[in-house]
């Protein structure tokens, strides 16, 4: 071929006059594109190969030019600007090179070829001859790029004398895994099963068949428990071979032989470690208890226990009596009692009932004494009438009809907390906006009922706080605040649906770390939209919570476990005891990820580490994406302020709220995509938590030190 490179002049069709002759040149035009190779087959995911394209004119000359590469099967393969094709999934597609309206194609097929079978479960077990192994055999089929191969038939073939498998052929799942159950052959010794793919790789699973040699007590012997109660430690036996290995698949029979107690099952099969259990052992009548375990052809073992019964003669108020607490708040020390018999010995495993007077509340209403005879409530919340003495009565009723009681007294005191709002741009306030700020202020003054110590605010530090946040307000001089001063500014930022604003404290008290001064600024366009949609009150209430300390003080106070960072994944949780307890009251027990309160760990700085986790709390107001509908303020949010350090918080102002059904599995696999789906039906508050240095001030307004924002 000849390369046609006539340059710009030729492509423009210039006329050239030479020696009296006029020559007309027509620019060469692309006629075809030849793609090489014309077809290709990829055998593993991630495999890449470079394709080339030649642009030809009608005479077959190669033209210069850069082609554009595309594919009609983006789910199967990708192609970059240099023509490098990479396999993504099984299937077929076309790679196309395009230049000035002319194109050429090549066909590409992706068909994974199995390269290895990896043993991922069930290998090297020890079991009894003729018994089924507890753990299934699991083989994972991978291609040459170590990607799983799905939908492939794997055959499992026991060697001679190695028993049987069911099924003998299994298809690989999306993770490339195929599994089967293995019943060992009747002969003792090593046995094996070959897992293979037709015209492909194979691997060998091994097991050892050893006859049962002895039955041993593993746990649960020599216990004591109250009549009708379960023993604390599970009853478990272990079947071993002569070599001492635990044998799986052996059936053990259990029978209560003395005392009249019970176990849930009369037989159990040993697990991979040779251990079997009939379930929890419930004590019978007071006195000696016996439970026998047997295996045909082996020794028998006997478990012994003692069933206890002792009436409570007296109930003692150990701690929590004679307290004073603000109205609608729990007393500082949870009431605790001790149950004793007539000889002064502790009575364990007995139920104590607690009853609160008036409109006070106790949680729980029943508690069980521990081994030392102690029982306590989690919370005694006083009623809403100040200067009233409330009582809590603890009582025990014995089986013989006798009873014992004791009482606790606590005085309810008034609650006082004051927020002062300084509107820097008061001229921009509509009546609705002003009323919304006032309602949020009154809400938090009801919720946080403890009066904090007053503090002097220096003009210089206040001016620094405003300047750091771009607030143009004037500070006339030093001032005194009791309890919290908030500067608010409305301004134009980026229009509707952009940055909503920011909120957070800028000065905190030395000793308590509770805010003395904070700022809030908002994009006036966003507030106008929220006023129209009825979301104005919730938005301001949410932002004011950040000023008071929600999410903005957690890391400084050590209340976050595994805080999110830009360079790694995290499973962030709030560790405050009060919020954890409240979390349990709203069905937090259904959340199995951990015992702590889940915190938003995605979305970036200003969102993560400072809100409840969206995919757990969903419609709760203190998530980063409140719903376009009711967004309740839960008791967990209020309890978090107790953990921050506010000594008294009124839980009764919380809205009715229970956690929705868990979606943790969806969150684990979907991550950010799941959060994005949530946002489509929610208001995006954006990254509104302010991350700025906090001034720690003493009572005279002196800056003791600065707390820098946590590293991101």
XYZ file of C-alpha atoms in Angstrom:
712
model
C 0.000 0.000 0.000
C 1.052 3.593 -0.452
C 0.574 6.063 2.383
C -1.373 9.110 1.237
C -0.201 12.096 3.238
C -0.951 15.149 1.126
C -1.136 17.598 3.969
C -3.610 20.355 4.530
C -3.200 21.822 1.064
C -4.289 18.664 -0.687
C -7.219 18.157 1.684
C -8.411 21.652 0.806
C -8.367 20.805 -2.940
C -5.928 23.555 -3.977
C -5.339 24.380 -7.685
C -1.646 24.482 -8.696
C -0.372 26.199 -11.887
C 2.853 24.746 -13.275
C 4.497 25.393 -16.724
C 1.344 26.819 -18.121
C -0.767 23.824 -17.067
C -3.511 23.817 -14.496
C -3.537 20.709 -12.238
C -6.522 19.900 -10.063
C -5.858 17.696 -6.946
C -8.731 15.940 -5.210
C -7.962 15.144 -1.527
C -7.958 11.429 -0.708
C -10.964 10.407 1.364
C -11.297 7.452 3.757
C -13.225 4.598 2.225
C -12.705 1.688 4.616
C -11.161 0.881 7.994
C -9.406 -2.422 8.574
C -9.418 -3.546 12.224
C -6.842 -6.103 13.339
C -7.368 -8.679 14.602
C -10.749 -9.093 12.997
C -11.939 -11.306 15.842
C -10.675 -12.443 19.225
C -11.691 -14.646 22.132
C -10.858 -13.724 25.729
C -10.625 -16.559 28.264
C -10.545 -14.711 31.583
C -12.025 -11.530 33.039
C -9.581 -8.661 33.082
C -7.703 -9.999 30.041
C -6.634 -7.169 27.709
C -5.503 -7.065 24.091
C -4.563 -4.210 21.763
C -6.489 -3.814 18.484
C -5.249 -1.654 15.586
C -7.102 0.148 12.837
C -5.887 1.215 9.338
C -7.798 3.948 7.463
C -7.779 3.252 3.689
C -8.876 5.289 0.690
C -10.622 3.804 -2.350
C -7.297 2.728 -3.824
C -6.233 0.947 -0.651
C -3.766 3.596 0.434
C -3.322 4.108 4.145
C -4.433 7.528 5.329
C -3.177 9.245 8.392
C -5.694 9.954 11.149
C -6.786 8.994 14.653
C -9.793 6.705 14.936
C -12.361 6.714 17.742
C -12.995 3.350 19.432
C -16.378 2.200 20.690
C -18.140 -1.023 21.633
C -21.761 -2.098 21.460
C -21.402 -4.327 24.558
C -20.120 -2.145 27.408
C -21.207 -4.725 29.986
C -19.060 -7.390 28.312
C -15.933 -5.451 27.346
C -14.350 -2.011 27.333
C -12.103 -0.342 24.774
C -9.922 2.694 25.449
C -8.817 5.448 23.097
C -5.738 3.424 22.092
C -7.764 0.381 21.039
C -6.951 -1.749 24.078
C -9.898 -4.083 24.752
C -10.492 -5.512 28.248
C -12.892 -8.347 29.120
C -15.518 -7.571 31.789
C -18.008 -10.440 31.678
C -19.002 -13.447 29.601
C -20.679 -12.630 26.324
C -19.945 -11.242 22.868
C -19.694 -7.807 21.372
C -18.326 -5.706 18.559
C -15.391 -3.309 18.692
C -15.766 -0.436 16.247
C -13.141 2.037 14.912
C -14.629 5.237 13.420
C -12.949 7.964 11.309
C -14.799 10.711 9.400
C -17.975 8.680 9.141
C -16.238 5.484 8.018
C -15.987 2.531 10.405
C -14.490 -0.899 10.739
C -15.329 -3.634 13.223
C -13.966 -6.690 14.962
C -15.935 -9.307 16.890
C -14.933 -10.139 20.448
C -16.088 -13.110 22.516
C -15.537 -13.383 26.267
C -15.794 -16.950 27.534
C -14.193 -17.736 30.853
C -12.046 -20.843 30.869
C -11.633 -22.483 34.282
C -7.993 -22.486 35.395
C -8.049 -23.641 39.014
C -10.336 -25.077 41.677
C -9.601 -23.769 45.146
C -10.701 -25.712 48.248
C -12.471 -23.135 50.414
C -14.384 -25.350 52.829
C -14.718 -28.867 54.166
C -11.190 -30.098 53.567
C -9.154 -32.162 56.081
C -12.086 -33.108 58.355
C -12.139 -36.041 60.756
C -15.305 -38.069 61.148
C -16.694 -41.408 62.169
C -16.747 -44.180 59.497
C -20.055 -44.208 57.652
C -21.088 -40.843 59.111
C -21.840 -37.625 57.252
C -19.283 -34.865 57.685
C -20.695 -31.705 59.244
C -19.011 -29.216 56.937
C -19.849 -29.377 53.211
C -17.117 -29.610 50.603
C -16.843 -26.229 48.887
C -14.693 -25.649 45.799
C -14.291 -22.274 44.094
C -13.589 -22.283 40.324
C -11.407 -19.419 39.079
C -10.227 -18.351 35.630
C -6.642 -17.413 34.804
C -7.265 -13.918 36.164
C -8.533 -15.381 39.459
C -12.105 -14.252 38.797
C -14.894 -16.663 39.830
C -16.511 -18.699 37.073
C -20.283 -19.009 37.571
C -22.732 -21.539 36.146
C -20.110 -24.250 35.633
C -20.765 -27.911 36.470
C -18.345 -29.333 39.042
C -18.211 -33.109 39.518
C -17.413 -34.608 42.920
C -16.066 -38.162 42.699
C -15.217 -40.160 45.841
C -12.247 -42.482 45.596
C -12.876 -46.191 46.076
C -13.931 -46.831 49.679
C -14.446 -43.120 50.317
C -18.203 -43.195 50.737
C -20.603 -41.012 48.773
C -21.448 -37.386 48.005
C -24.769 -35.678 47.369
C -25.079 -34.131 44.894
C -22.396 -35.648 42.701
C -22.539 -32.647 40.358
C -23.170 -29.058 41.398
C -23.195 -25.787 39.476
C -21.018 -22.904 40.630
C -22.827 -19.908 42.098
C -22.011 -16.237 41.287
C -18.974 -16.464 43.572
C -17.718 -19.476 41.623
C -18.474 -21.905 44.447
C -19.957 -25.384 44.173
C -20.663 -27.570 47.175
C -21.709 -31.058 48.180
C -22.168 -33.146 51.333
C -19.802 -36.069 51.995
C -20.731 -39.280 53.811
C -17.571 -41.212 54.672
C -17.019 -44.834 53.764
C -17.297 -47.563 56.383
C -13.576 -48.283 56.617
C -11.253 -46.352 58.914
C -8.381 -44.397 57.426
C -7.778 -41.629 54.887
C -10.461 -40.973 52.268
C -10.701 -38.540 49.368
C -13.034 -36.862 46.886
C -11.907 -35.352 43.569
C -13.634 -32.156 42.438
C -13.210 -31.557 38.708
C -14.447 -29.587 35.727
C -14.852 -31.232 32.332
C -11.638 -30.803 30.318
C -10.416 -28.496 33.066
C -8.707 -28.372 36.452
C -9.355 -30.573 39.486
C -8.553 -30.652 43.177
C -8.671 -33.279 45.930
C -10.532 -33.020 49.243
C -9.309 -35.321 52.012
C -10.788 -36.613 55.256
C -9.892 -39.149 57.907
C -12.341 -41.767 59.156
C -11.662 -42.832 62.734
C -13.986 -44.929 64.960
C -15.322 -43.233 68.133
C -13.143 -44.091 71.116
C -14.479 -42.100 74.079
C -17.263 -39.731 75.215
C -16.066 -36.826 77.366
C -17.711 -33.988 79.323
C -16.784 -30.749 77.572
C -18.676 -28.132 79.641
C -21.686 -27.626 81.921
C -20.947 -29.966 84.832
C -21.328 -29.085 88.567
C -23.535 -25.989 88.169
C -26.238 -24.460 90.338
C -29.344 -22.506 89.323
C -32.788 -21.667 90.643
C -35.665 -24.077 90.158
C -37.246 -23.650 86.725
C -34.279 -21.629 85.432
C -31.688 -22.528 82.840
C -28.117 -23.237 83.921
C -25.684 -20.514 82.837
C -23.179 -22.779 81.099
C -24.312 -24.979 78.186
C -24.152 -28.747 78.597
C -21.747 -30.103 75.974
C -20.000 -33.426 75.346
C -17.131 -34.298 72.995
C -16.622 -37.528 71.055
C -12.992 -38.311 70.237
C -11.086 -40.969 68.308
C -8.172 -42.966 69.695
C -5.825 -40.254 68.400
C -7.742 -37.621 70.370
C -9.320 -35.936 67.325
C -12.901 -34.690 67.638
C -15.303 -36.728 65.489
C -18.187 -35.166 63.596
C -21.515 -36.750 62.721
C -21.829 -38.940 65.845
C -25.312 -39.061 67.452
C -25.333 -38.576 71.237
C -28.424 -39.358 73.364
C -29.296 -37.203 76.421
C -31.613 -38.140 79.302
C -32.505 -36.403 82.579
C -32.077 -39.088 85.260
C -32.633 -37.121 88.501
C -34.259 -33.901 89.694
C -37.038 -33.617 87.148
C -35.362 -30.978 85.002
C -35.367 -30.892 81.204
C -33.344 -30.253 78.059
C -34.822 -29.176 74.698
C -33.566 -32.194 72.745
C -33.065 -35.869 73.578
C -30.256 -36.250 71.022
C -27.702 -34.176 69.149
C -25.107 -34.781 66.427
C -21.473 -33.793 66.990
C -20.096 -30.848 65.005
C -16.763 -30.546 63.193
C -14.954 -30.415 66.561
C -16.760 -33.483 67.886
C -19.003 -31.433 70.217
C -22.731 -31.982 70.782
C -25.243 -30.228 73.045
C -28.916 -30.908 73.839
C -29.575 -27.220 74.583
C -29.909 -25.367 77.862
C -30.465 -27.457 80.983
C -33.496 -26.253 82.969
C -33.407 -27.090 86.669
C -36.136 -29.191 88.233
C -37.174 -29.365 91.880
C -34.721 -28.007 94.480
C -31.888 -30.412 95.120
C -29.511 -32.630 93.105
C -29.947 -32.806 89.338
C -28.502 -35.368 86.899
C -28.295 -35.558 83.103
C -26.843 -38.587 81.295
C -25.217 -38.662 77.825
C -24.615 -41.914 75.892
C -23.273 -43.176 72.562
C -23.797 -46.861 71.596
C -20.604 -48.813 72.143
C -18.928 -46.074 74.208
C -18.805 -45.065 77.842
C -21.587 -42.896 79.339
C -21.065 -39.587 81.143
C -23.230 -37.953 83.842
C -23.654 -34.214 84.432
C -24.558 -33.060 87.940
C -26.084 -29.775 89.127
C -27.928 -28.274 92.101
C -31.329 -26.599 91.932
C -31.641 -23.681 94.392
C -34.712 -22.230 96.041
C -34.663 -19.597 98.810
C -37.358 -17.014 99.636
C -36.384 -13.364 99.940
C -36.691 -12.182 103.541
C -35.675 -8.535 103.009
C -34.969 -6.144 100.175
C -32.336 -3.466 100.858
C -32.010 -0.093 99.093
C -28.281 -0.172 98.261
C -27.926 3.136 96.357
C -30.029 5.760 94.588
C -32.182 6.951 97.516
C -32.633 10.629 98.510
C -31.622 12.216 95.188
C -32.597 15.509 93.551
C -33.040 15.788 89.787
C -34.660 18.173 87.363
C -38.132 17.426 86.150
C -38.608 14.814 83.420
C -35.032 13.591 83.781
C -33.550 10.356 85.124
C -31.979 10.518 88.556
C -28.174 10.530 88.459
C -27.751 7.207 90.278
C -29.948 4.317 89.130
C -31.683 2.766 92.173
C -30.231 -0.616 93.154
C -31.452 -3.207 95.658
C -30.063 -6.361 97.273
C -32.235 -9.391 98.018
C -31.290 -11.394 101.118
C -32.671 -14.489 102.792
C -33.356 -14.769 106.525
C -29.679 -15.502 107.236
C -28.399 -12.478 105.300
C -27.277 -14.525 102.319
C -27.859 -13.095 98.828
C -30.771 -14.526 96.869
C -29.906 -14.898 93.199
C -32.163 -15.338 90.171
C -35.242 -13.771 91.742
C -37.479 -11.168 90.090
C -37.697 -7.673 91.582
C -40.625 -5.495 90.481
C -40.237 -1.701 90.402
C -43.198 0.720 90.520
C -42.842 4.526 90.085
C -45.273 7.037 91.627
C -47.190 9.762 89.802
C -46.010 10.578 86.311
C -42.474 9.337 86.930
C -41.320 6.369 84.874
C -39.003 3.442 85.535
C -37.227 1.247 82.971
C -37.320 -1.701 83.183
C -40.205 -2.483 85.500
C -38.630 -5.847 86.389
C -35.045 -6.968 86.978
C -33.453 -10.253 88.044
C -30.987 -10.415 90.930
C -27.459 -11.499 90.069
C -25.321 -14.035 91.933
C -24.680 -11.466 94.699
C -28.410 -10.690 95.091
C -28.226 -7.259 93.384
C -30.768 -5.875 90.922
C -31.054 -2.379 89.487
C -33.167 -0.350 87.100
C -31.655 1.237 84.013
C -33.442 4.545 84.511
C -35.858 6.245 86.897
C -37.237 9.343 85.179
C -38.993 11.837 87.428
C -42.279 13.482 86.511
C -42.866 17.015 85.262
C -44.019 18.640 88.530
C -41.261 20.616 90.201
C -40.809 20.618 93.990
C -42.475 17.176 94.145
C -41.027 14.153 95.930
C -41.487 11.043 93.838
C -41.148 7.469 95.131
C -39.963 4.228 93.576
C -41.082 0.991 95.204
C -39.130 -2.251 94.765
C -40.826 -5.507 95.727
C -40.368 -9.277 95.606
C -43.134 -11.875 95.946
C -41.922 -15.345 96.920
C -43.443 -18.626 95.812
C -44.791 -19.220 99.339
C -46.779 -15.955 99.203
C -44.415 -13.892 101.399
C -43.013 -10.629 100.080
C -40.385 -7.959 100.718
C -40.345 -4.271 99.707
C -38.235 -1.125 99.911
C -38.689 2.438 98.603
C -36.580 5.227 97.110
C -37.355 8.973 97.279
C -36.255 11.690 94.813
C -37.132 15.391 94.598
C -37.912 16.949 91.204
C -36.368 20.404 90.695
C -37.077 23.056 88.009
C -35.014 23.045 84.813
C -33.539 26.182 83.269
C -31.535 26.523 80.046
C -31.395 29.668 77.893
C -30.381 30.249 74.274
C -29.805 33.762 72.937
C -29.928 34.292 69.161
C -28.209 37.288 67.550
C -29.588 37.836 64.030
C -26.797 39.548 62.071
C -29.076 40.079 59.053
C -32.361 40.716 60.804
C -33.626 42.794 57.875
C -33.785 39.638 55.735
C -35.956 37.755 58.218
C -39.516 37.068 57.201
C -42.124 36.522 59.890
C -42.039 32.805 59.124
C -38.249 32.623 59.431
C -38.186 34.514 62.706
C -40.932 32.275 64.110
C -39.036 29.144 63.003
C -35.868 30.253 64.820
C -37.910 31.037 67.931
C -39.579 27.613 67.866
C -36.221 25.868 67.527
C -34.848 27.942 70.404
C -37.801 27.062 72.648
C -37.500 23.385 71.737
C -33.867 23.141 72.822
C -34.549 25.188 75.943
C -37.120 22.544 76.873
C -34.889 19.626 75.907
C -31.738 20.796 77.715
C -32.986 21.675 81.159
C -29.774 22.175 83.131
C -28.597 25.708 83.717
C -24.941 25.971 82.692
C -22.420 28.281 84.328
C -22.310 31.781 82.887
C -19.315 32.874 80.850
C -17.694 36.148 79.780
C -17.281 36.523 76.024
C -14.407 38.677 74.817
C -14.960 40.972 71.848
C -11.753 39.837 70.140
C -12.592 36.137 70.264
C -16.168 36.762 69.158
C -14.928 38.782 66.190
C -12.533 35.957 65.309
C -15.406 33.470 65.377
C -17.521 35.592 63.021
C -14.640 36.358 60.648
C -13.641 32.704 60.425
C -17.131 31.927 59.111
C -17.505 34.934 56.840
C -20.163 36.550 59.035
C -20.190 40.339 58.765
C -21.764 41.163 62.122
C -20.322 43.788 64.449
C -19.284 42.941 68.010
C -19.701 46.055 70.172
C -17.711 44.787 73.157
C -17.279 42.105 75.790
C -20.443 40.473 77.058
C -21.767 37.804 79.421
C -23.793 34.823 78.204
C -25.896 32.345 80.127
C -26.155 29.726 78.627
C -25.559 29.838 74.827
C -25.161 32.652 72.275
C -25.766 31.893 68.575
C -24.956 34.297 65.730
C -27.208 33.755 62.692
C -26.668 35.196 59.219
C -28.757 34.819 56.060
C -26.885 35.418 52.821
C -26.687 34.465 49.165
C -24.368 31.505 48.625
C -25.043 29.509 45.462
C -28.789 29.565 44.910
C -31.362 26.909 45.636
C -30.401 23.247 46.037
C -26.707 23.952 46.521
C -24.859 24.633 49.768
C -27.524 25.093 52.410
C -25.166 26.731 54.923
C -23.204 25.730 57.983
C -23.553 25.403 61.745
C -21.398 24.589 64.737
C -19.893 25.888 67.995
C -16.816 28.104 67.970
C -16.253 28.554 71.731
C -16.606 25.860 74.390
C -16.250 26.003 78.159
C -13.093 24.780 79.831
C -13.825 21.781 82.047
C -17.214 20.795 80.592
C -16.461 21.395 76.856
C -20.069 22.598 76.451
C -20.623 25.361 73.848
C -20.807 28.998 74.909
C -20.917 30.546 71.406
C -21.861 29.157 68.022
C -22.740 30.263 64.512
C -25.364 29.406 61.918
C -25.474 30.760 58.376
C -27.906 29.853 55.600
C -28.407 30.417 51.886
C -31.526 32.569 51.742
C -32.612 30.809 48.526
C -32.659 27.412 50.257
C -34.633 28.731 53.220
C -37.231 30.238 50.873
C -37.678 26.830 49.258
C -37.909 25.055 52.599
C -40.479 27.545 53.823
C -42.577 26.784 50.745
C -42.247 23.022 51.242
C -42.925 23.045 54.998
C -39.391 21.900 55.928
C -38.211 25.134 57.489
C -38.745 24.242 61.168
C -37.001 20.869 60.896
C -34.050 22.365 59.030
C -33.365 25.045 61.637
C -33.944 22.609 64.501
C -31.424 20.220 62.925
C -28.777 22.920 62.408
C -29.188 24.335 65.915
C -28.502 20.852 67.302
C -25.065 20.983 65.651
C -24.335 24.276 67.411
C -25.310 22.768 70.765
C -22.856 19.941 70.120
C -24.556 17.197 68.125
C -21.893 15.754 65.823
C -19.536 18.700 66.289
C -18.062 17.680 69.668
C -18.175 13.883 69.387
C -14.618 13.278 68.238
C -13.160 15.877 70.617
C -14.892 14.100 73.497
C -13.845 10.608 72.413
C -17.416 9.498 71.698
C -16.782 8.032 68.242
C -15.565 4.551 67.498
C -13.807 4.102 64.138
C -14.391 7.632 62.746
C -14.516 7.910 58.953
C -11.460 9.183 57.095
C -10.838 9.966 53.425
C -8.202 7.271 52.970
C -10.076 4.253 54.298
C -13.448 2.655 54.938
C -14.985 2.810 58.398
C -17.882 1.474 60.459
C -18.447 4.516 62.625
C -20.424 4.308 65.884
C -21.317 6.625 68.753
C -20.218 5.199 72.087
C -22.037 7.366 74.655
C -23.749 5.285 77.326
C -26.984 7.314 77.382
C -27.479 7.174 73.617
C -26.654 3.473 73.616
C -29.304 2.855 76.250
C -31.850 4.935 74.348
C -30.925 3.110 71.140
C -31.974 -0.108 72.806
C -35.355 1.412 73.688
C -36.154 2.139 70.021
C -35.489 -1.455 68.936
C -31.759 -0.966 68.603
C -31.418 -4.586 69.654
C -32.428 -5.492 66.088
C -29.284 -3.771 64.884
C -26.700 -6.550 65.080
C -23.645 -4.721 63.737
C -22.442 -3.819 67.259
C -23.711 -2.531 70.589
C -23.038 1.086 69.713
C -25.182 3.682 67.921
C -24.390 3.703 64.150
C -23.094 7.018 62.760
C -22.986 8.140 59.111
C -19.673 6.942 57.660
C -20.162 7.966 54.024
C -20.758 11.241 52.215
C -17.581 13.138 52.960
C -16.420 15.698 55.483
C -19.266 17.730 56.966
C -21.622 14.746 56.643
C -19.823 11.759 58.114
C -18.967 11.435 61.824
C -21.702 13.907 62.752
C -25.089 12.378 61.909
C -26.934 9.157 62.657
C -26.496 6.600 59.908
C -29.023 7.206 57.136
C -29.573 3.545 56.249
C -30.357 2.686 59.892
C -32.365 5.685 61.200
C -33.722 6.845 57.786
C -36.486 9.333 58.702
C -34.983 10.501 62.031
C -34.254 14.239 61.970
C -30.546 13.996 62.798
C -29.626 11.915 59.748
C -27.850 13.754 56.896
C -30.798 13.375 54.518
C -34.170 14.051 56.234
C -37.231 12.750 54.369
C -39.704 14.966 52.609
C -42.231 14.276 55.310
C -42.274 13.933 59.092
C -38.779 13.666 60.565
C -39.056 12.849 64.271
C -36.426 13.818 66.834
C -35.772 10.539 68.624
C -34.887 9.920 72.245
C -31.489 8.702 70.999
C -30.665 12.171 69.658
C -31.635 13.737 72.964
C -29.699 11.135 74.929
C -26.545 11.948 72.942
C -26.503 15.382 74.598
C -26.224 13.657 77.977
C -23.135 11.903 76.665
C -21.743 15.214 75.364
C -21.901 16.501 78.929
C -25.229 18.264 79.458
C -26.135 17.095 82.942
C -29.893 17.092 82.454
C -31.934 16.468 79.309
C -35.702 16.135 79.082
C -36.349 12.965 77.093
C -40.080 13.620 77.076
C -39.768 16.229 74.317
C -38.621 13.498 71.944
C -41.028 12.493 69.221
C -42.540 9.017 68.982
C -40.020 7.050 66.944
C -38.939 3.449 66.470
C -36.217 2.171 64.173
C -37.521 0.866 60.848
C -36.747 -2.730 59.881
C -32.993 -3.273 59.509
C -31.376 -2.789 56.090
C -27.832 -3.598 57.103
C -27.306 -6.313 54.486
C -28.355 -3.887 51.750
C -26.020 -1.272 53.164
C -23.077 -3.676 53.290
C -23.353 -4.598 49.627
C -24.603 -1.293 48.223
C -22.633 1.269 50.227
C -22.665 4.690 48.619
C -25.132 3.585 45.938
C -27.667 2.733 48.637
C -27.163 6.132 50.223
C -27.714 7.762 46.843
C -31.036 5.958 46.467
C -32.103 7.264 49.853
C -31.347 10.836 48.810
C -33.786 10.751 45.932
C -36.664 10.942 48.433
C -34.889 13.140 50.946
C -33.582 16.634 51.553
C -29.815 16.870 51.152
C -28.536 19.070 53.985
C -25.138 18.957 52.299
C -21.890 19.200 54.183
C -23.320 21.622 56.709
C -21.294 20.703 59.821
C -18.598 23.339 60.258
C -15.098 21.988 60.810
C -13.168 24.814 62.465
C -10.791 25.300 65.404
C -12.684 25.480 68.698
C -11.674 28.071 71.274
C -11.652 26.663 74.809
C -12.445 29.593 77.122
C -12.493 30.012 80.882
C -15.195 31.802 82.840
C -13.452 35.133 82.259
C -13.448 34.649 78.496
C -9.740 33.914 78.166
C -8.826 31.461 75.411
C -7.095 28.607 77.216
C -6.296 26.606 74.074
C -7.532 25.726 70.599
C -8.914 22.356 69.548
C -8.149 21.762 65.886
C -10.586 19.808 63.692
C -9.891 16.050 63.582
C -7.715 14.911 60.690
C -9.535 13.804 57.589
